[in-house]
Coordinates of C-alpha atoms in Angstrom, one line a residue:
M1 CA -5.4 28.6 41.6
N2 CA -3.7 29.9 38.4
L3 CA -0.6 27.9 37.4
P4 CA 1.2 28.3 34.1
I5 CA 0.8 25.4 31.7
Y6 CA 3.9 23.3 31.3
Q7 CA 5.7 23.8 28.0
P8 CA 9.3 22.6 27.3
S9 CA 11.6 25.4 26.4
R10 CA 14.1 25.5 23.5
D11 CA 16.6 26.8 26.1
S12 CA 16.2 23.7 28.3
T13 CA 19.4 22.3 29.9
R14 CA 21.1 19.4 28.0
Y15 CA 20.0 16.8 30.6
L16 CA 16.4 16.6 31.7
F17 CA 15.2 14.1 34.4
F18 CA 11.5 13.3 35.1
T19 CA 10.8 11.6 38.4
G20 CA 8.0 11.2 40.9
K21 CA 5.6 8.8 42.6
G22 CA 4.6 5.8 40.4
G23 CA 1.6 6.4 38.1
V24 CA 1.8 10.2 38.0
G25 CA 2.6 10.4 34.2
K26 CA 6.4 10.6 34.2
T27 CA 6.8 8.6 31.0
S28 CA 4.1 10.5 29.1
I29 CA 5.5 13.9 30.0
S30 CA 9.1 12.9 29.4
C31 CA 8.1 11.5 26.0
A32 CA 6.0 14.6 25.1
T33 CA 8.9 16.9 26.2
A34 CA 11.3 14.9 23.9
L35 CA 8.9 15.1 21.1
R36 CA 8.4 18.9 21.5
L37 CA 12.2 19.5 21.6
A38 CA 12.7 17.4 18.5
K39 CA 9.9 19.3 16.7
A40 CA 11.9 22.5 17.5
G41 CA 14.8 21.1 15.5
K42 CA 16.8 19.6 18.3
R43 CA 18.5 16.2 18.3
V44 CA 17.1 14.4 21.3
L45 CA 17.8 11.1 23.0
L46 CA 15.0 9.7 25.2
V47 CA 16.2 7.2 27.8
S48 CA 14.2 5.1 30.3
T49 CA 16.1 3.9 33.5
D50 CA 13.0 2.3 35.0
P51 CA 13.2 -1.5 35.6
A52 CA 9.4 -1.5 34.9
S53 CA 9.6 0.8 31.9
N54 CA 6.6 1.4 29.7
L55 CA 8.4 3.6 27.2
D56 CA 7.6 1.1 24.4
E57 CA 3.9 1.3 25.1
V58 CA 3.7 5.1 25.3
L59 CA 5.8 5.6 22.2
E60 CA 4.2 2.6 20.5
V61 CA 7.6 1.5 19.3
R62 CA 10.0 -1.3 20.4
C63 CA 13.0 0.1 22.3
S64 CA 16.3 -1.7 23.0
N65 CA 19.3 -0.9 25.1
Q66 CA 20.8 1.0 22.1
P67 CA 19.4 4.3 20.7
S68 CA 17.0 3.8 17.8
A69 CA 15.0 6.3 15.7
V70 CA 11.3 6.9 16.7
P71 CA 9.4 6.5 13.4
G72 CA 7.7 9.6 12.2
V73 CA 9.7 12.0 14.4
M74 CA 12.7 13.6 12.9
G75 CA 15.6 14.0 15.4
L76 CA 14.2 11.7 18.2
D77 CA 15.9 8.5 19.3
A78 CA 14.9 6.4 22.2
M79 CA 16.3 3.5 24.3
N80 CA 15.7 1.5 27.5
I81 CA 18.4 0.7 30.0
D82 CA 17.5 -2.9 30.8
P83 CA 18.9 -3.7 34.3
A84 CA 19.0 -7.4 33.6
A85 CA 20.8 -7.0 30.3
A86 CA 23.1 -4.4 31.8
A87 CA 24.0 -6.8 34.6
A88 CA 24.8 -9.6 32.2
A89 CA 27.0 -7.3 30.1
Y90 CA 28.7 -6.0 33.3
R91 CA 29.5 -9.5 34.5
E92 CA 30.9 -10.4 31.1
K93 CA 33.0 -7.3 31.0
L94 CA 34.7 -8.2 34.3
I95 CA 35.1 -11.9 33.7
E96 CA 36.0 -12.1 30.0
P97 CA 39.6 -10.9 30.4
L98 CA 40.2 -13.6 33.0
R99 CA 39.0 -16.5 30.9
G100 CA 42.0 -18.8 30.3
V101 CA 43.9 -17.0 33.0
L102 CA 42.0 -18.2 36.1
P103 CA 40.7 -21.7 36.7
D104 CA 37.0 -22.4 35.9
S105 CA 36.2 -22.8 39.6
A106 CA 37.5 -19.2 40.3
L107 CA 35.4 -17.9 37.3
R108 CA 32.3 -19.7 38.6
S109 CA 32.9 -18.1 42.0
M110 CA 33.1 -14.7 40.4
E111 CA 29.9 -15.2 38.5
E112 CA 28.1 -16.2 41.7
Q113 CA 29.4 -13.0 43.4
L114 CA 28.2 -11.0 40.4
S115 CA 24.7 -12.5 40.4
G116 CA 23.2 -10.4 43.2
S117 CA 20.8 -7.5 43.1
C118 CA 23.6 -5.1 43.8
T119 CA 25.2 -6.1 40.5
V120 CA 22.0 -5.2 38.7
E121 CA 22.0 -1.8 40.3
I122 CA 25.6 -0.9 39.7
A123 CA 25.4 -2.2 36.1
A124 CA 22.3 -0.1 35.3
F125 CA 24.1 2.9 36.9
D126 CA 27.1 2.1 34.8
E127 CA 25.0 2.4 31.7
F128 CA 23.3 5.6 33.0
S129 CA 26.7 7.2 33.9
G130 CA 28.1 6.4 30.5
L131 CA 25.5 8.7 28.9
I132 CA 26.2 11.6 31.3
G133 CA 29.8 11.4 32.6
D134 CA 31.3 10.6 29.2
P135 CA 31.2 13.7 27.0
Q136 CA 31.4 11.6 23.8
A137 CA 28.7 9.1 24.7
A138 CA 25.8 11.3 23.6
A139 CA 27.7 13.9 21.7
A140 CA 25.4 13.6 18.7
Y141 CA 22.4 14.9 20.8
D142 CA 21.4 18.4 21.9
H143 CA 19.3 17.0 24.8
V144 CA 19.2 13.7 26.7
V145 CA 15.7 13.2 28.4
F146 CA 15.5 10.6 31.1
D147 CA 12.3 8.9 32.1
T148 CA 13.4 7.7 35.5
A149 CA 12.1 5.0 37.7
P150 CA 9.6 5.4 40.6
T151 CA 11.0 7.8 43.2
G152 CA 12.7 5.3 45.5
H153 CA 14.7 3.7 42.7
T154 CA 15.6 7.1 41.2
L155 CA 17.0 8.3 44.5
R156 CA 19.0 5.1 44.8
L157 CA 20.2 5.4 41.3
M158 CA 21.3 8.9 41.8
S159 CA 22.9 8.3 45.2
L160 CA 24.9 5.3 44.0
A161 CA 27.5 7.6 42.5
N162 CA 28.2 9.1 46.0
A163 CA 27.8 5.7 47.7
W164 CA 30.3 3.9 45.4
D165 CA 32.6 6.9 45.4
S166 CA 32.8 6.7 49.2
F167 CA 33.1 2.9 49.2
L168 CA 36.0 3.1 46.7
D169 CA 37.8 5.7 48.8
D170 CA 37.4 3.7 52.0
N171 CA 37.9 0.2 50.8
T172 CA 41.5 -1.0 51.0
S173 CA 41.0 -4.7 50.6
G174 CA 40.4 -4.8 46.9
T175 CA 37.2 -6.8 47.1
S176 CA 33.5 -6.1 47.6
C177 CA 30.1 -7.7 47.3
L178 CA 30.8 -7.3 43.5
G179 CA 34.1 -9.3 43.7
P180 CA 37.3 -7.5 42.5
L181 CA 37.0 -3.7 42.8
A182 CA 39.1 -3.2 39.6
G183 CA 36.0 -2.9 37.5
L184 CA 34.6 -0.2 39.8
E185 CA 37.9 1.6 40.2
K186 CA 38.2 2.0 36.4
Q187 CA 34.9 3.8 36.5
R188 CA 35.8 6.3 39.3
A189 CA 36.4 9.2 36.9
L190 CA 33.2 8.5 35.0
Y191 CA 31.1 8.4 38.3
E192 CA 32.7 11.6 39.5
A193 CA 31.8 13.3 36.2
T194 CA 28.3 12.0 36.5
V195 CA 27.8 13.5 39.9
A196 CA 29.3 16.8 38.8
T197 CA 26.9 16.9 35.9
L198 CA 23.8 16.1 38.0
C199 CA 24.7 18.9 40.4
D200 CA 25.4 21.5 37.6
A201 CA 22.3 23.7 37.2
T202 CA 23.5 24.9 33.8
R203 CA 23.5 21.3 32.5
T204 CA 20.8 19.4 34.4
T205 CA 17.2 20.1 35.3
L206 CA 15.2 17.7 37.6
V207 CA 11.5 17.8 36.8
L208 CA 9.3 16.4 39.7
V209 CA 6.0 15.1 38.3
S210 CA 3.0 14.8 40.6
R211 CA -0.8 14.7 40.4
P212 CA -3.1 17.0 42.4
Q213 CA -3.2 14.3 45.1
L214 CA -1.8 14.8 48.6
A215 CA 0.2 11.6 48.6
A216 CA 1.8 12.3 45.3
L217 CA 2.7 15.9 46.3
R218 CA 4.1 14.7 49.6
E219 CA 6.2 12.2 47.7
A220 CA 7.5 14.8 45.3
E221 CA 8.4 17.1 48.3
R222 CA 10.3 14.3 50.0
S223 CA 12.1 13.5 46.7
S224 CA 12.9 17.2 46.3
D225 CA 14.5 17.4 49.7
E226 CA 16.6 14.3 49.3
L227 CA 17.7 15.4 45.8
R228 CA 18.7 18.8 47.2
R229 CA 20.8 17.1 49.8
L230 CA 22.5 15.2 47.0
G231 CA 23.3 18.6 45.4
I232 CA 20.7 18.5 42.6
T233 CA 19.1 21.9 43.1
N234 CA 17.8 22.9 39.6
Q235 CA 14.3 21.6 40.1
Q236 CA 10.9 22.2 38.6
L237 CA 7.4 20.8 39.5
V238 CA 4.8 19.7 37.0
I239 CA 1.3 18.8 38.4
N240 CA -0.3 16.5 35.9
S241 CA -4.0 15.8 35.3
V242 CA -5.5 18.9 36.9
F243 CA -9.2 18.8 36.4
H244 CA -11.9 21.5 36.2
A245 CA -15.6 20.5 36.3
E246 CA -17.8 21.8 33.6
F247 CA -21.2 21.5 35.4
A248 CA -22.1 22.4 38.9
D249 CA -24.6 19.6 39.2
D250 CA -22.2 16.8 38.4
L251 CA -21.2 15.4 41.9
I252 CA -18.4 13.3 40.6
A253 CA -16.8 16.0 38.5
Q254 CA -17.2 18.6 41.3
T255 CA -15.7 16.2 43.9
M256 CA -12.8 15.4 41.6
E257 CA -12.0 19.1 41.1
Q258 CA -12.4 20.0 44.8
R259 CA -10.2 17.1 45.9
G260 CA -7.4 18.2 43.6
Q261 CA -7.7 21.9 44.6
A262 CA -7.6 20.9 48.3
A263 CA -4.5 18.8 47.8
M264 CA -2.7 21.6 46.0
A265 CA -3.8 24.1 48.7
K266 CA -2.1 22.0 51.4
A267 CA 1.0 21.9 49.2
Q268 CA 1.3 25.6 48.6
A269 CA 4.6 26.1 50.4
F270 CA 6.2 23.3 48.4
M271 CA 4.8 24.5 45.1
Q272 CA 6.1 28.0 45.8
S273 CA 9.6 26.8 46.5
M274 CA 10.4 26.2 42.8
P275 CA 9.0 26.9 39.3
T276 CA 5.6 25.1 39.2
F277 CA 3.5 24.2 36.1
F278 CA 0.4 22.2 35.4
L279 CA -1.1 20.0 32.7
P280 CA -4.9 19.5 32.4
L281 CA -6.5 16.0 32.6
R282 CA -6.9 14.8 29.1
S283 CA -9.9 12.9 27.7
I284 CA -7.9 9.9 26.3
N285 CA -5.0 7.7 27.3
I286 CA -1.8 9.3 26.3
L287 CA -0.4 6.7 23.9
G288 CA 1.4 7.1 20.5
I289 CA 2.7 10.3 18.9
A290 CA -0.8 11.7 18.4
G291 CA -1.6 11.2 22.1
L292 CA 1.7 12.8 23.2
R293 CA 1.0 15.8 21.1
L294 CA -2.5 16.1 22.6
L295 CA -0.9 16.1 26.1
L296 CA 0.9 19.4 25.5
D297 CA -1.2 20.9 22.7
G298 CA -4.6 20.5 24.2
E299 CA -7.9 19.0 23.1
K300 CA -8.0 20.0 19.5
A301 CA -10.1 16.9 18.6
L302 CA -11.8 14.2 20.6
E303 CA -11.9 10.6 19.4
K304 CA -15.3 9.6 18.3
I305 CA -17.1 7.1 20.5
A306 CA -18.1 4.0 18.5
E307 CA -21.8 3.0 18.8
S308 CA -20.8 -0.3 20.3
D309 CA -19.0 1.5 23.1
I310 CA -22.1 3.5 23.9
E311 CA -24.2 0.3 24.2
W312 CA -21.5 -1.4 26.3
S313 CA -22.6 -3.3 29.4
M314 CA -20.6 -4.0 32.5
P315 CA -19.4 -7.6 32.8
D316 CA -20.7 -9.6 35.8
M317 CA -18.0 -9.5 38.6
P318 CA -18.1 -10.5 42.2
T319 CA -17.4 -8.0 45.0
L320 CA -14.0 -7.9 46.7
G321 CA -15.6 -9.4 49.8
S322 CA -16.9 -12.3 47.8
L323 CA -13.4 -13.1 46.4
L324 CA -12.0 -12.9 50.0
S325 CA -14.6 -15.3 51.3
G326 CA -13.0 -18.0 49.2
I327 CA -9.7 -17.4 51.0
E328 CA -10.7 -16.9 54.6
K329 CA -11.5 -20.6 55.3
N330 CA -7.9 -21.3 56.0
G331 CA -7.7 -18.6 58.7
K332 CA -4.1 -17.8 57.7
G333 CA -1.8 -17.2 54.8
L334 CA -0.3 -14.4 52.7
I335 CA -2.2 -11.9 50.5
M336 CA -0.2 -9.6 48.3
T337 CA -1.4 -6.7 46.2
M338 CA 0.8 -6.1 43.2
G339 CA 0.8 -3.8 40.1
K340 CA 2.1 -0.6 38.6
G341 CA 2.8 2.3 40.9
G342 CA -0.1 4.6 41.5
V343 CA -2.9 2.1 40.9
G344 CA -4.1 2.0 44.5
K345 CA -2.3 -1.1 45.8
T346 CA -2.1 0.4 49.3
T347 CA -5.8 1.2 49.4
V348 CA -6.8 -2.3 48.2
A349 CA -4.4 -3.9 50.7
A350 CA -5.9 -1.9 53.5
A351 CA -9.5 -2.8 52.4
I352 CA -8.6 -6.5 52.4
A353 CA -7.0 -6.2 55.8
V354 CA -10.1 -4.4 57.2
W355 CA -12.5 -7.0 55.7
L356 CA -10.6 -9.9 57.2
S357 CA -10.2 -8.2 60.6
Q358 CA -13.9 -7.4 60.8
R359 CA -14.6 -11.1 60.1
G360 CA -12.7 -11.9 63.3
H361 CA -9.3 -12.9 61.8
A362 CA -5.9 -12.0 63.2
V363 CA -4.4 -9.8 60.4
H364 CA -1.0 -8.1 59.9
L365 CA -0.8 -5.4 57.3
S366 CA 2.6 -4.5 56.0
T367 CA 4.5 -3.0 53.0
T368 CA 7.8 -3.3 51.2
D369 CA 7.1 -0.1 49.4
P370 CA 9.5 2.8 50.5
A371 CA 6.8 5.3 49.4
A372 CA 3.8 3.6 50.9
H373 CA 1.4 5.4 53.3
I374 CA -0.4 2.6 55.0
A375 CA -1.0 4.3 58.3
Q376 CA -2.6 7.3 56.7
T377 CA -4.8 5.1 54.6
L378 CA -6.0 3.0 57.5
D379 CA -6.4 6.0 59.8
G380 CA -7.8 4.0 62.6
E381 CA -7.6 0.8 64.6
L382 CA -9.4 -2.6 64.6
P383 CA -9.1 -5.4 67.1
G384 CA -6.7 -8.1 65.8
L385 CA -5.2 -5.8 63.1
S386 CA -1.6 -4.8 63.3
I387 CA 0.4 -2.7 60.8
S388 CA 4.1 -2.2 60.0
K389 CA 6.4 -0.9 57.4
I390 CA 9.7 -2.3 56.3
D391 CA 12.1 0.6 56.9
P392 CA 15.2 0.1 54.6
A393 CA 17.5 2.1 56.9
A394 CA 16.5 0.4 60.1
E395 CA 16.6 -3.1 58.5
T396 CA 20.1 -2.4 57.1
A397 CA 21.4 -1.2 60.4
A398 CA 20.0 -4.2 62.2
Y399 CA 21.4 -6.6 59.7
Q400 CA 24.9 -5.0 59.9
Q401 CA 24.9 -5.2 63.6
E402 CA 23.8 -8.8 63.5
V403 CA 26.5 -9.9 61.1
I404 CA 29.2 -8.1 63.0
A405 CA 28.0 -9.6 66.3
Q406 CA 28.0 -13.1 64.8
Q407 CA 31.3 -13.0 63.0
G408 CA 33.3 -10.2 64.6
P409 CA 34.4 -12.0 67.8
Q410 CA 36.1 -14.7 65.9
M411 CA 38.0 -12.3 63.6
D412 CA 41.3 -10.5 63.9
E413 CA 41.3 -6.8 63.4
A414 CA 42.1 -6.9 59.7
A415 CA 39.4 -9.4 59.0
R416 CA 36.9 -7.4 61.0
D417 CA 37.8 -4.2 59.1
L418 CA 37.2 -6.1 55.8
L419 CA 33.8 -7.3 57.0
E420 CA 32.7 -3.8 58.1
E421 CA 33.8 -2.4 54.7
D422 CA 31.9 -5.1 52.9
L423 CA 28.8 -4.3 54.9
R424 CA 28.9 -0.6 53.9
S425 CA 28.4 -1.6 50.3
P426 CA 25.0 -0.6 48.7
C427 CA 24.2 -4.3 48.2
T428 CA 23.7 -4.7 52.0
E429 CA 20.5 -2.7 52.0
E430 CA 19.0 -5.0 49.3
I431 CA 19.8 -8.1 51.3
A432 CA 18.4 -6.6 54.5
V433 CA 15.1 -5.5 52.9
F434 CA 14.8 -8.9 51.2
R435 CA 15.2 -10.7 54.5
A436 CA 12.6 -8.4 56.1
F437 CA 10.2 -9.3 53.2
A438 CA 10.8 -13.0 53.8
R439 CA 10.1 -12.4 57.5
E440 CA 6.8 -10.8 56.8
V441 CA 5.8 -13.6 54.5
G442 CA 6.6 -16.1 57.2
K443 CA 4.2 -14.5 59.6
G444 CA 1.3 -16.0 57.5
S445 CA 1.9 -19.3 59.2
D446 CA -0.5 -18.4 62.0
R447 CA -2.5 -15.4 60.8
F448 CA -3.3 -13.5 57.7
V449 CA -0.5 -11.3 56.4
V450 CA -1.6 -8.6 53.8
L451 CA 1.5 -7.3 52.1
D452 CA 1.3 -4.1 50.0
T453 CA 4.2 -4.5 47.7
A454 CA 6.4 -1.9 45.9
P455 CA 5.9 -1.0 42.2
T456 CA 6.4 -3.9 39.8
G457 CA 10.1 -3.6 39.1
H458 CA 11.2 -3.5 42.7
T459 CA 8.8 -6.4 43.6
L460 CA 10.3 -8.6 40.9
L461 CA 13.8 -7.8 42.0
L462 CA 12.8 -9.0 45.5
L463 CA 11.2 -12.2 44.2
D464 CA 14.1 -12.9 41.8
A465 CA 16.7 -12.3 44.6
S466 CA 16.0 -15.5 46.6
E467 CA 18.8 -17.7 45.2
S468 CA 21.4 -14.9 44.9
Y469 CA 20.4 -13.8 48.3
Q470 CA 21.3 -17.1 49.8
R471 CA 24.8 -17.0 48.2
E472 CA 25.4 -13.4 49.2
L473 CA 24.2 -14.0 52.8
E474 CA 26.5 -17.0 53.2
R475 CA 29.4 -15.2 51.7
Q476 CA 28.9 -12.1 53.8
S477 CA 28.0 -13.6 57.2
G478 CA 29.1 -17.2 56.9
S479 CA 25.6 -18.3 58.3
S480 CA 22.9 -20.3 56.7
Q481 CA 19.6 -18.9 55.7
P482 CA 17.0 -18.0 58.3
E483 CA 14.0 -20.3 58.4
E484 CA 11.7 -17.8 56.8
V485 CA 14.0 -17.4 53.8
L486 CA 14.5 -21.1 53.5
H487 CA 10.8 -21.6 52.9
L488 CA 10.1 -18.4 51.0
L489 CA 9.7 -19.7 47.5
E490 CA 7.9 -22.8 48.7
R491 CA 5.3 -20.5 50.5
L492 CA 5.0 -18.1 47.5
R493 CA 4.3 -21.0 45.2
D494 CA 1.7 -22.6 47.5
P495 CA -1.8 -21.6 46.2
E496 CA -3.2 -22.4 49.7
Y497 CA -0.7 -20.1 51.4
T498 CA -0.3 -17.2 49.0
H499 CA -2.9 -15.2 47.1
V500 CA -1.8 -12.5 44.8
F501 CA -4.2 -9.7 43.8
L502 CA -3.1 -7.8 40.7
V503 CA -4.3 -4.2 40.9
A504 CA -4.8 -2.1 37.7
L505 CA -6.5 1.1 36.6
P506 CA -8.8 0.6 33.5
E507 CA -6.1 2.1 31.3
A508 CA -3.7 0.7 28.7
T509 CA -0.4 0.9 30.6
P510 CA -1.5 -0.3 34.0
V511 CA -3.4 -3.3 32.5
H512 CA -0.6 -4.3 30.2
E513 CA 2.0 -4.0 32.9
A514 CA -0.1 -6.1 35.2
A515 CA -0.5 -8.7 32.5
A516 CA 3.3 -8.8 32.0
L517 CA 3.7 -9.1 35.8
Q518 CA 1.3 -12.0 35.7
E519 CA 3.4 -13.8 33.2
D520 CA 6.6 -13.2 35.2
L521 CA 4.9 -14.6 38.3
R522 CA 3.7 -17.7 36.4
R523 CA 7.3 -18.3 35.2
A524 CA 8.3 -18.2 38.9
G525 CA 5.7 -20.7 39.7
I526 CA 3.3 -18.2 41.3
E527 CA -0.3 -18.1 40.0
P528 CA -2.2 -14.8 40.7
Y529 CA -5.5 -15.3 42.4
A530 CA -7.5 -12.4 41.2
W531 CA -7.5 -8.9 39.5
V532 CA -8.8 -5.7 40.9
I533 CA -9.8 -3.0 38.4
N534 CA -9.6 0.1 40.6
Q535 CA -10.9 3.7 40.4
S536 CA -13.2 3.1 37.5
L537 CA -15.6 5.7 36.1
A538 CA -17.7 3.0 34.3
N539 CA -21.5 3.5 34.9
S540 CA -20.7 6.4 37.2
G541 CA -23.4 8.6 35.7
T542 CA -21.1 11.6 35.2
H543 CA -22.2 13.9 32.3
D544 CA -19.0 15.9 32.3
P545 CA -17.8 15.7 28.7
L546 CA -14.2 15.0 29.5
L547 CA -15.0 12.4 32.3
H548 CA -17.6 10.8 30.0
Q549 CA -15.0 10.4 27.3
R550 CA -12.6 8.8 29.7
E551 CA -15.3 6.5 30.9
Q552 CA -15.9 5.3 27.4
T553 CA -12.2 4.6 26.9
E554 CA -12.2 2.3 30.0
H555 CA -14.6 -0.2 28.4
R556 CA -12.1 -2.0 26.2
Y557 CA -9.6 -2.4 29.1
I558 CA -12.3 -3.7 31.5
D559 CA -13.3 -6.3 28.8
E560 CA -9.6 -7.1 28.2
V561 CA -9.0 -7.9 31.9
V562 CA -12.2 -9.9 32.3
N563 CA -12.0 -11.9 29.1
T564 CA -8.3 -12.3 28.5
H565 CA -6.2 -11.9 31.7
A566 CA -8.1 -12.7 34.9
K567 CA -9.4 -15.9 36.3
R568 CA -11.3 -13.9 38.8
C569 CA -11.9 -10.1 38.8
T570 CA -13.6 -7.4 40.8
L571 CA -14.1 -3.7 40.1
I572 CA -13.9 -0.8 42.5
H573 CA -15.6 2.4 41.3
W574 CA -14.1 5.9 41.6
Q575 CA -15.0 7.1 45.1
I576 CA -16.8 10.4 45.8
E577 CA -15.4 10.1 49.4
E578 CA -11.8 9.2 49.5
P579 CA -11.2 5.7 50.8
V580 CA -9.4 6.7 54.0
G581 CA -10.3 5.2 57.3
V582 CA -11.9 1.9 58.4
T583 CA -15.5 2.7 57.5
A584 CA -14.7 3.8 53.9
L585 CA -12.3 0.9 53.4
A586 CA -14.9 -1.6 54.5
Q587 CA -17.3 -0.2 52.0
L588 CA -14.9 -1.0 49.1
S589 CA -15.3 -4.7 49.7
Q590 CA -19.1 -4.6 49.2
Q591 CA -19.2 -2.7 45.8

């Protein structure tokens, strides 16, 4: 399969967006693209809109919410759109003009209304729109390169312009889940200009990033279809980390190549629907300016392997099954797999569910990840094992109907219209999904619930939403919290009820992002139970030069997890047979 190698063009559109399933390399490729354009003499602004951004780590520079120069790269500035900081600034922008005008009680009420997850989204979109819809905002730059969030968040971010535009057109009450609509109304022209720019093929290119994996390619195809329906049609596909084996007798290398080729063969129709390029798998982690140049320029030089690395020995670690044996004595409770997108949380969650089920426990396997593929991973049935997926659209519709049924009969026509308008706001979906998350957690009272969570940023938004959720639910429906929400934080903080497994690949960004997540969880009073180092090539026996080099780079990160971050840790090797189906998943617990 001969695909052209991806190379950014000097004639690229002004706005470039990189999106795709978590863990496919969006940040690395967007950073390398920005670097190449700057090297060509262009003034470039690189922006991350990901709540779980790792832009700082890849660039090896501290980024803020204001553009700052990237050291050593003439013409390149970078910034992070921090959703929490953007929300704080957004609240202050709306409330500050009213200080001294309205009583303190009214201001406190506004602050409460503006504390929900919807405010975080609209505030981040406000920042995002300012760079696109305002011609003067980024006038100093020839190109603005966006490293966007994992696919679900990206679609939500891009669709917010249409969603809020429609909400502003239809809403006649002057209020919303965000409080007074004046702040939104003032932004109408900016949002409209943002939508127009996104849909203008002469100004915007959407680069879908994938890996030669069927799940990632399917996710890219789904994203492509949804983006086209939003009017964003100028799309390209970059397939990252394509691997070619050097020796015919290396089973791991041959299997890795064949698996990638088979996935791309199944995605031929999608790949032929737009300009498609590839990038080879590189021998080292793509970090720093030198690494980013290596990503696009090729293997001009390999890092030397230190003698201490060659003599490295694997730390002693229990199997996944051994870790679970310390949990199963209760016969019930919650187990969550968490970590950066693309590290294999779904596979690990399914393996845990299979192990518990085969031991005779009642188990429910579920996900809050919009892009999860639990049914495909399990690919079979076991007695006592049930599976489900939280569907945002279905949960939102059910929640809307419930609130209207509870409140509508007591309202006059005008009040009912106001309620229905409020329930059409984008905030409603966040509330509905969060309630479903709490419901799944509550099922652990009489069985094991294994919850495959969404990528880190989304998961933290769910966990952080508990208190603001209560205020918003009571404001919107007039009802008190359901029992499962009332006890949610209590259950999450109970080490006998909740066990969190942090999943990471033995690479810099997944490990460091999982470590940051661990600290966030601890601040919320939730202590992770164990780490899972997934898809490791360590001690694999491969003699392919590139894979051997990647194996050597894993050692420092395995040691870091075992010696610095984890109280308990297990390691799952890269699998020659894909871990799909009950038998293969069961084997993961015994490695």
